[in-house]
């Protein structure tokens, strides 16, 4: 595995001066790791999968996905993090104080068709996350997986974990979720998250699936599928959440969008506002413009941050979607397209704005106490 | 400009590359089919350890290949382990963006010793 060995000294001082909260890092949730936490008979299924040499993020019956491209020499290696101690060490090397943990394979959770199995898997993942990751090292926080295949169970899971100090949000599996988040069948999940004062965090992944908008099979290579997958997932789910009035029906609910960058947001704000003008009578539960809900109660994680030739364009983009208060730094460590904190630190922005993006926003949003010696 | 002797030429056989520390600078020494090259071990994209990556060839597809995929330049391309960006070892130029380029250091063999000028 490759760890970050080259960090320029010039930014150490600056990053060392502020709290760095990473809103999106990933733990390696293998079948074998989850098996001891899973109820029978599904534990037997995970034990049967354990040890099989399946590719990363593509395990039939666990992380179902179609890997359509042949391997080509010269590509960068896959990275994964298997223990809390490893994660703590690697985040510290990246100068990250606090990490919000998301899964690896369970990124594909919504694509699992069997609701009983999905329920057992969600329960096992949440138990494993708390036991193996959230009690062992400082600065590691988690989001409880909400099983879309069984919303009532998911709501009970949220209630079960709501008072755990290190559980600071609800993970909404977004790749292949069908129907999309926002559908009224998920209302128990939104209600439980709102009642527990836990933000819901949408996270997608590249998935080829018949579920809208993941029908990416016509694209002949991963370049195209990667470009479209996360962005389309977030645009579709944001629209779905707005079109059923989730922000109006759950007026305290806070919503986080991860791993799609940020430049898609102003476009969707303007587009939804335009058609809200025209079709307000179809969505009368919305008491204000869609963009108003976005700038009040939605947050956007930076990774994979756009990299325009002129970095000022990115600063303008942040202002267009409501300013630095809306933005959460995220690295996506250890995944292939992770962003080093420098990718944000090098933006031509005032230090106060960087402090908000790099950590202060996330501490407030997730209710995390500032790490000792910081702030 | 200072010459740094980094080791006997036998320690750098063709088709291999190694990291060496020269003062405060970490440098990747590459032997590409008997020709030496040296690059700084910092990717200009997000400052990843470029020279810790693998050396390989790459794909090409153009009018020259009749628009079919070809495997070309075996041994001439280093891939940054962080984000997979490809660089031409001889020139330091990335294959994907005119803005992503690293400098190259002169390397020569003096009395059987690989010598880098920084």
Coordinates of C-alpha atoms in Angstrom, one line a residue:
Chain A
X1 CA 0.0 0.0 0.0
X2 CA 1.2 3.5 -0.8
X3 CA 1.1 6.0 2.0
X4 CA 1.6 9.7 1.7
X5 CA 5.3 10.2 2.1
X6 CA 5.8 13.5 0.5
X7 CA 4.1 16.4 2.3
X8 CA 5.7 19.8 1.8
X9 CA 6.7 21.5 4.9
X10 CA 5.3 24.8 3.9
X11 CA 1.7 23.8 4.5
X12 CA 2.4 22.0 7.8
X13 CA 2.3 25.2 9.7
X14 CA -0.9 26.4 8.1
X15 CA -2.7 23.0 8.4
X16 CA -1.3 22.6 11.9
X17 CA -3.0 25.9 12.9
X18 CA -6.5 24.6 12.2
X19 CA -8.8 21.7 12.8
X20 CA -8.9 19.4 9.8
X21 CA -12.1 17.2 9.6
X22 CA -12.3 14.8 6.8
X23 CA -16.0 14.3 5.9
X24 CA -15.4 11.1 3.8
X25 CA -12.9 8.4 4.5
X26 CA -13.4 4.7 3.9
X27 CA -12.9 1.5 6.0
X28 CA -12.5 -1.9 4.4
X29 CA -15.5 -3.9 5.2
X30 CA -14.8 -7.4 3.9
X31 CA -17.2 -10.3 4.3
X32 CA -14.9 -11.9 6.7
X33 CA -14.7 -8.8 8.9
X34 CA -18.5 -8.5 9.1
X35 CA -19.2 -12.2 9.5
X36 CA -18.8 -12.4 13.3
X37 CA -21.2 -9.4 13.7
X38 CA -23.9 -11.0 11.4
X39 CA -26.9 -13.0 12.5
X40 CA -27.4 -16.5 11.0
X41 CA -28.2 -17.7 8.5
X42 CA -26.5 -14.7 6.7
X43 CA -23.3 -15.1 8.8
X44 CA -22.8 -18.4 6.9
X45 CA -23.1 -16.5 3.7
X46 CA -20.4 -14.0 4.7
X47 CA -18.2 -16.9 5.9
X48 CA -18.6 -18.6 2.5
X49 CA -17.5 -15.3 0.8
X50 CA -14.6 -14.8 3.2
X51 CA -11.3 -15.4 1.6
X52 CA -12.5 -15.7 -2.0
X53 CA -10.3 -13.5 -4.2
X54 CA -12.8 -11.1 -5.5
X55 CA -11.8 -7.7 -6.8
X56 CA -12.2 -4.7 -4.7
X57 CA -15.7 -3.2 -4.7
X58 CA -17.0 -6.1 -6.7
X59 CA -18.0 -9.1 -4.7
X60 CA -21.0 -11.0 -6.0
X61 CA -23.6 -11.3 -3.3
X62 CA -21.9 -8.6 -1.1
X63 CA -20.9 -5.7 -3.3
X64 CA -22.5 -6.5 -6.6
X65 CA -21.1 -4.5 -9.5
X66 CA -20.0 -5.2 -13.0
X67 CA -16.3 -4.6 -13.6
X68 CA -16.5 -4.1 -17.4
X69 CA -12.9 -3.0 -18.2
X70 CA -9.9 -5.2 -18.8
X71 CA -6.9 -4.5 -16.6
X72 CA -4.2 -2.4 -18.3
X73 CA -0.6 -2.3 -16.9
X74 CA 0.6 1.0 -15.4
X75 CA -2.5 1.9 -13.4
X76 CA -2.2 3.0 -9.8
X77 CA -2.9 0.3 -7.2
X78 CA -6.0 0.0 -5.1
X79 CA -5.6 1.0 -1.5
X80 CA -7.6 0.0 1.5
X81 CA -7.5 0.5 5.3
X82 CA -8.3 -2.5 7.4
X83 CA -7.9 -1.3 11.1
X84 CA -8.6 1.7 13.2
X85 CA -4.9 2.0 14.1
X86 CA -3.9 2.1 10.4
X87 CA -6.6 4.7 9.7
X88 CA -5.5 6.9 12.6
X89 CA -1.9 6.7 11.4
X90 CA -2.6 7.4 7.8
X91 CA -5.0 10.3 8.5
X92 CA -2.4 11.8 10.9
X93 CA 0.2 11.6 8.1
X94 CA -2.2 13.5 5.9
X95 CA -2.6 16.1 8.7
X96 CA -6.2 15.2 9.3
X97 CA -7.4 15.4 12.9
X98 CA -10.9 13.9 12.5
X99 CA -12.2 11.4 10.0
X100 CA -15.9 10.6 9.3
X101 CA -15.9 6.9 8.3
X102 CA -17.8 5.5 5.4
X103 CA -17.6 1.9 4.1
X104 CA -15.9 0.4 1.1
X105 CA -18.0 -2.5 -0.2
X106 CA -21.2 -1.2 1.5
X107 CA -21.0 1.7 -0.9
X108 CA -22.9 -0.8 -3.1
X109 CA -25.3 -1.7 -0.4
X110 CA -28.4 -0.4 -2.1
X111 CA -27.9 -2.7 -5.0
X112 CA -28.5 -5.8 -2.8
X113 CA -31.9 -7.1 -3.7
X114 CA -32.8 -9.4 -0.8
X115 CA -34.3 -7.3 2.0
X116 CA -33.8 -9.8 4.7
X117 CA -30.1 -10.3 3.9
X118 CA -29.7 -6.5 3.4
X119 CA -31.2 -6.0 6.9
X120 CA -28.8 -8.5 8.5
X121 CA -25.8 -6.9 6.6
X122 CA -26.7 -3.4 7.7
X123 CA -27.0 -4.6 11.3
X124 CA -23.6 -6.4 11.1
X125 CA -21.9 -3.3 9.5
X126 CA -23.2 -1.0 12.2
X127 CA -22.1 -3.3 15.0
X128 CA -18.7 -3.8 13.4
X129 CA -18.2 -0.1 12.8
X130 CA -18.9 0.8 16.4
X131 CA -16.9 -2.1 17.9
X132 CA -13.9 -2.1 15.6
X133 CA -13.5 1.5 14.5
X134 CA -15.3 4.0 16.8
X135 CA -14.0 2.9 20.2
X136 CA -10.3 2.4 19.6
X137 CA -8.6 5.5 18.3
X138 CA -9.1 9.3 18.8
X139 CA -10.7 11.3 16.1
X140 CA -12.6 8.5 14.3
X141 CA -16.3 9.1 13.9
X142 CA -18.9 7.2 12.0
X143 CA -22.2 7.3 10.2
X144 CA -24.8 4.6 10.8
X145 CA -25.8 2.8 7.7
X146 CA -29.6 3.2 6.9
X147 CA -30.9 0.2 5.1
X148 CA -33.1 1.5 2.2
X149 CA -34.5 -2.1 1.7
X150 CA -36.0 -2.0 5.2
X151 CA -36.8 1.6 6.2
X152 CA -38.5 0.7 9.5
X153 CA -35.5 -1.3 10.6
X154 CA -33.2 1.5 9.5
X155 CA -35.2 4.0 11.6
X156 CA -34.7 1.7 14.7
X157 CA -31.0 1.4 13.9
X158 CA -30.7 5.2 13.9
X159 CA -32.5 5.3 17.3
X160 CA -30.3 2.6 18.6
X161 CA -27.1 4.4 17.8
X162 CA -28.3 8.0 18.2
X163 CA -26.7 8.4 21.6
X164 CA -23.3 6.9 20.7
X165 CA -20.8 9.7 21.1
X166 CA -18.9 8.6 18.0
X167 CA -21.9 8.2 15.8
X168 CA -22.5 11.6 14.2
X169 CA -24.7 11.0 11.1
X170 CA -26.7 8.6 9.0
X171 CA -25.2 7.1 5.8
X172 CA -27.7 6.9 3.0
X173 CA -26.4 4.3 0.5
X174 CA -27.0 6.1 -2.8
X175 CA -25.5 4.0 -5.6
X176 CA -28.4 2.1 -7.2
X177 CA -30.9 3.1 -4.6
X178 CA -34.4 2.4 -6.1
X179 CA -36.5 4.4 -5.7
X180 CA -34.3 7.4 -5.1
X181 CA -33.9 9.0 -1.7
X182 CA -36.8 11.3 -1.3
X183 CA -39.4 8.6 -2.0
X184 CA -42.0 8.6 0.8
X185 CA -41.3 5.0 1.7
X186 CA -38.1 6.4 3.3
X187 CA -39.9 8.9 5.5
X188 CA -39.2 6.8 8.7
X189 CA -35.5 7.1 8.0
X190 CA -35.7 10.9 7.5
X191 CA -37.9 11.3 10.6
X192 CA -35.5 9.2 12.8
X193 CA -32.5 11.2 11.6
X194 CA -34.3 14.5 12.2
X195 CA -35.4 13.3 15.7
X196 CA -31.9 12.2 16.6
X197 CA -30.4 15.4 15.2
X198 CA -28.1 13.4 13.0
X199 CA -27.4 14.7 9.5
X200 CA -28.1 12.3 6.6
X201 CA -25.1 11.8 4.3
X202 CA -25.7 10.6 0.7
X203 CA -22.7 8.7 -0.7
X204 CA -22.6 7.1 -4.1
X205 CA -20.1 5.0 -6.1
X206 CA -19.6 4.0 -9.7
X207 CA -22.1 1.2 -10.3
X208 CA -23.6 -0.2 -13.4
X209 CA -27.2 -1.1 -12.6
X210 CA -30.7 -0.9 -14.1
X211 CA -31.5 1.6 -11.3
X212 CA -31.7 5.2 -12.5
X213 CA -29.3 6.9 -13.0
X214 CA -26.8 4.0 -13.0
X215 CA -27.6 2.6 -16.4
X216 CA -24.0 3.2 -17.5
X217 CA -23.6 0.0 -19.5
X218 CA -23.5 1.8 -22.9
X219 CA -20.2 3.5 -22.0
X220 CA -17.2 1.6 -23.3
X221 CA -14.7 2.6 -20.6
X222 CA -14.5 3.6 -17.0
X223 CA -13.5 7.2 -17.8
X224 CA -17.0 7.9 -18.9
X225 CA -18.7 5.9 -16.1
X226 CA -16.6 7.6 -13.4
X227 CA -17.3 11.1 -14.8
X228 CA -21.0 10.5 -14.7
X229 CA -21.8 8.2 -11.9
X230 CA -21.4 10.2 -8.7
X231 CA -22.5 13.5 -10.2
X232 CA -25.6 12.0 -11.8
X233 CA -26.4 10.2 -8.6
X234 CA -26.3 13.4 -6.5
X235 CA -28.2 15.5 -9.0
X236 CA -30.9 12.8 -9.3
X237 CA -31.2 12.3 -5.5
X238 CA -31.2 16.0 -4.7
X239 CA -34.0 16.5 -7.2
X240 CA -35.9 13.6 -5.7
X241 CA -35.4 14.9 -2.2
X242 CA -36.7 18.3 -3.2
X243 CA -39.5 17.1 -5.4
X244 CA -41.3 15.2 -2.6
X245 CA -40.7 18.1 -0.2
X246 CA -38.3 16.4 2.2
X247 CA -36.7 19.7 3.3
X248 CA -40.2 21.1 4.1
X249 CA -41.6 18.0 5.7
X250 CA -38.6 17.5 7.9
X251 CA -37.7 21.1 8.7
X252 CA -34.8 20.3 11.0
X253 CA -33.2 17.7 8.8
X254 CA -29.7 18.4 7.6
X255 CA -28.4 16.8 4.4
X256 CA -24.9 16.2 3.2
X257 CA -23.8 15.3 -0.3
X258 CA -20.5 13.5 -0.7
X259 CA -18.0 12.5 -3.4
X260 CA -19.4 14.4 -6.3
X261 CA -17.3 17.6 -6.0
X262 CA -19.2 20.9 -5.8
X263 CA -19.5 22.5 -9.2
X264 CA -22.7 20.7 -10.1
X265 CA -24.5 22.5 -7.2
X266 CA -24.9 26.0 -8.6
X267 CA -26.3 24.5 -11.9
X268 CA -28.9 22.5 -10.0
X269 CA -29.8 25.5 -7.8
X270 CA -30.5 27.7 -10.8
X271 CA -32.2 24.9 -12.7
X272 CA -34.5 23.9 -9.9
X273 CA -35.3 27.5 -9.1
X274 CA -36.2 28.2 -12.7
X275 CA -38.7 25.3 -12.8
X276 CA -40.0 26.1 -9.3
X277 CA -41.1 29.4 -10.8
X278 CA -42.9 27.6 -13.5
X279 CA -44.2 24.5 -11.7
X280 CA -44.6 25.7 -8.1
X281 CA -48.2 24.4 -8.1
X282 CA -46.9 20.8 -8.5
X283 CA -44.7 21.1 -5.4
X284 CA -46.8 23.4 -3.1
X285 CA -45.2 21.9 0.0
X286 CA -42.0 23.8 -0.8
X287 CA -42.4 27.1 1.0
X288 CA -39.4 28.6 -0.6
X289 CA -37.1 28.2 -3.6
X290 CA -35.1 25.0 -3.8
X291 CA -31.9 27.0 -3.6
X292 CA -33.0 28.5 -0.3
X293 CA -33.3 25.0 1.3
X294 CA -29.8 24.2 -0.2
X295 CA -28.2 27.3 1.3
X296 CA -29.8 26.7 4.7
X297 CA -29.6 23.0 5.4
X298 CA -27.5 21.2 2.8
X299 CA -23.7 20.7 2.8
X300 CA -21.4 19.5 0.1
X301 CA -18.1 17.6 0.6
X302 CA -15.3 18.7 -1.6
X303 CA -13.8 15.5 -3.0
X304 CA -13.2 14.9 -5.9
X305 CA -12.5 18.6 -6.0
X306 CA -12.7 20.2 -9.4
X307 CA -9.3 21.4 -10.7
X308 CA -9.8 24.3 -13.0
X309 CA -6.7 26.0 -14.5
X310 CA -7.5 29.2 -12.7
X311 CA -8.3 28.2 -9.0
X312 CA -10.2 31.5 -8.6
X313 CA -12.9 29.9 -10.6
X314 CA -13.4 27.3 -7.8
X315 CA -13.6 30.1 -5.2
X316 CA -16.3 31.8 -7.2
X317 CA -18.1 28.4 -7.5
X318 CA -18.1 28.1 -3.7
X319 CA -19.7 31.5 -3.4
X320 CA -22.3 30.7 -6.0
X321 CA -23.6 27.8 -3.9
X322 CA -23.9 29.7 -0.7
X323 CA -20.3 30.3 0.4
X324 CA -17.7 28.5 2.5
X325 CA -20.3 27.6 5.2
X326 CA -21.8 25.0 2.8
X327 CA -18.5 23.2 2.1
X328 CA -16.9 20.3 4.0
X329 CA -13.4 19.2 3.3
X330 CA -13.2 15.5 2.3
X331 CA -10.3 13.4 1.1
X332 CA -11.9 10.1 0.2
X333 CA -8.9 8.4 1.6
X334 CA -7.7 5.8 0.7
X335 CA -9.5 5.7 -2.6
X336 CA -8.0 6.1 -6.1
X337 CA -9.0 9.7 -6.6
X338 CA -8.5 11.0 -3.0
X339 CA -7.7 14.7 -2.4
X340 CA -4.8 15.8 -0.2
X341 CA -5.8 18.7 2.1
X342 CA -3.5 20.8 0.1
X343 CA -5.9 20.6 -2.8
X344 CA -8.2 22.9 -0.8
X345 CA -5.5 24.8 1.2
X346 CA -4.0 26.1 -2.1
X347 CA -7.2 27.9 -3.1
X348 CA -6.9 31.7 -3.1
X349 CA -9.3 32.2 -0.2
X350 CA -9.1 34.0 3.1
X351 CA -7.8 31.9 6.0
X352 CA -11.1 32.2 7.8
X353 CA -12.9 30.6 4.9
X354 CA -10.4 27.8 4.8
X355 CA -10.8 27.2 8.5
X356 CA -14.5 26.8 8.0
X357 CA -14.1 24.4 5.0
X358 CA -11.3 22.4 6.5
X359 CA -13.0 21.7 9.8
X360 CA -15.1 24.2 11.6
X361 CA -18.2 23.5 9.5
X362 CA -18.0 19.8 10.1
X363 CA -17.4 20.2 13.8
X364 CA -20.6 22.2 14.1
X365 CA -22.6 20.1 11.7
X366 CA -21.7 16.7 13.2
X367 CA -21.5 18.0 16.8
X368 CA -17.9 16.9 17.2
X369 CA -15.8 18.5 20.0
X370 CA -12.7 20.2 18.8
X371 CA -9.6 18.0 19.2
X372 CA -7.4 18.9 22.1
X373 CA -4.9 21.5 21.3
X374 CA -6.9 22.8 18.3
X375 CA -9.0 26.0 18.0
Chain B
X1 CA 24.7 23.2 -9.5
X2 CA 26.2 20.3 -7.6
X3 CA 27.2 16.8 -8.8
X4 CA 26.0 14.0 -6.6
X5 CA 27.4 10.5 -6.9
X6 CA 24.5 8.2 -6.2
X7 CA 26.2 4.8 -6.7
X8 CA 27.9 2.4 -9.1
X9 CA 26.2 1.9 -12.4
X10 CA 25.7 -1.8 -11.6
X11 CA 23.3 -0.8 -8.9
X12 CA 21.0 0.7 -11.5
X13 CA 20.3 -2.0 -14.1
X14 CA 18.2 -1.2 -17.2
X15 CA 14.5 -1.3 -16.6
X16 CA 14.7 -0.3 -12.9
X17 CA 14.3 2.9 -10.9
X18 CA 15.2 3.9 -7.4
X19 CA 14.7 6.8 -5.0
X20 CA 17.7 8.6 -3.6
X21 CA 17.9 11.4 -1.1
X22 CA 20.2 14.2 -2.2
X23 CA 20.3 16.8 0.6
X24 CA 16.7 17.9 1.1
X25 CA 15.6 16.6 -2.3
X26 CA 14.2 13.2 -3.0
X27 CA 15.1 12.1 -6.6
X28 CA 14.0 9.2 -8.7
X29 CA 16.8 7.7 -10.8
X30 CA 15.5 5.7 -13.8
X31 CA 17.5 3.5 -16.1
X32 CA 15.4 3.3 -19.3
X33 CA 17.1 0.8 -21.6
X34 CA 20.6 2.0 -20.6
X35 CA 19.8 5.7 -20.6
X36 CA 19.6 7.4 -17.2
X37 CA 17.0 10.0 -16.2
X38 CA 16.3 11.7 -12.9
X39 CA 13.1 13.4 -11.7
X40 CA 12.0 15.0 -8.4
X41 CA 9.8 12.7 -6.3
X42 CA 7.0 15.2 -6.1
X43 CA 4.0 15.0 -8.4
X44 CA 2.9 18.6 -9.5
X45 CA -0.7 17.5 -9.2
X46 CA -1.2 17.0 -5.4
X47 CA 2.4 16.4 -4.4
X48 CA 2.3 12.6 -4.3
X49 CA 5.5 10.5 -4.4
X50 CA 5.6 10.3 -8.2
X51 CA 8.8 8.3 -8.5
X52 CA 7.6 5.7 -6.1
X53 CA 5.2 4.7 -8.8
X54 CA 5.5 1.9 -11.4
X55 CA 7.3 2.2 -14.7
X56 CA 5.5 0.8 -17.6
X57 CA 4.4 1.5 -21.2
X58 CA 1.1 3.0 -22.1
X59 CA -1.7 2.8 -24.6
X60 CA -1.9 4.7 -27.9
X61 CA -4.7 5.0 -30.4
X62 CA -4.4 7.4 -33.3
X63 CA -4.3 7.6 -37.1
X64 CA -0.8 6.0 -36.8
X65 CA -2.3 2.9 -35.2
X66 CA -5.2 3.0 -37.6
X67 CA -7.4 4.0 -34.6
X68 CA -6.9 0.7 -32.9
X69 CA -5.4 0.3 -29.4
X70 CA -1.6 -0.3 -29.3
X71 CA 0.8 -0.9 -26.4
X72 CA 3.7 1.6 -26.8
X73 CA 6.7 3.0 -25.1
X74 CA 7.2 0.1 -22.7
X75 CA 9.6 1.2 -19.9
X76 CA 9.4 4.9 -20.7
X77 CA 6.4 6.0 -18.6
X78 CA 6.1 6.4 -14.8
X79 CA 2.7 6.5 -13.1
X80 CA 2.1 8.4 -9.9
X81 CA 0.9 6.0 -7.2
X82 CA -1.6 8.6 -5.9
X83 CA -3.8 9.4 -8.8
X84 CA -2.4 7.4 -11.7
X85 CA -1.1 10.4 -13.7
X86 CA 1.4 9.3 -16.4
X87 CA 4.7 11.1 -17.0
X88 CA 7.3 10.7 -19.7
X89 CA 10.4 9.8 -17.8
X90 CA 12.7 11.4 -20.3
X91 CA 11.0 14.8 -20.4
X92 CA 9.1 15.1 -17.1
X93 CA 6.0 16.0 -19.1
X94 CA 2.7 14.4 -18.1
X95 CA 0.7 12.7 -20.9
X96 CA -2.6 14.3 -19.8
X97 CA -2.1 18.0 -19.2
X98 CA 0.4 20.6 -20.4
X99 CA 0.2 22.1 -16.9
X100 CA 1.5 19.0 -15.2
X101 CA 5.2 18.7 -15.7
X102 CA 8.2 18.0 -13.5
X103 CA 11.8 19.2 -14.1
X104 CA 14.5 16.8 -15.1
X105 CA 18.0 16.6 -13.6
X106 CA 21.0 15.8 -15.7
X107 CA 22.4 12.4 -15.1
X108 CA 25.6 10.9 -16.5
X109 CA 28.0 8.0 -15.7
X110 CA 31.4 9.2 -14.5
X111 CA 34.1 6.5 -13.9
X112 CA 31.4 3.9 -13.5
X113 CA 29.4 6.1 -11.0
X114 CA 25.9 7.4 -11.6
X115 CA 26.1 11.1 -11.1
X116 CA 23.2 13.5 -10.8
X117 CA 23.5 17.3 -11.2
X118 CA 21.2 19.4 -9.0

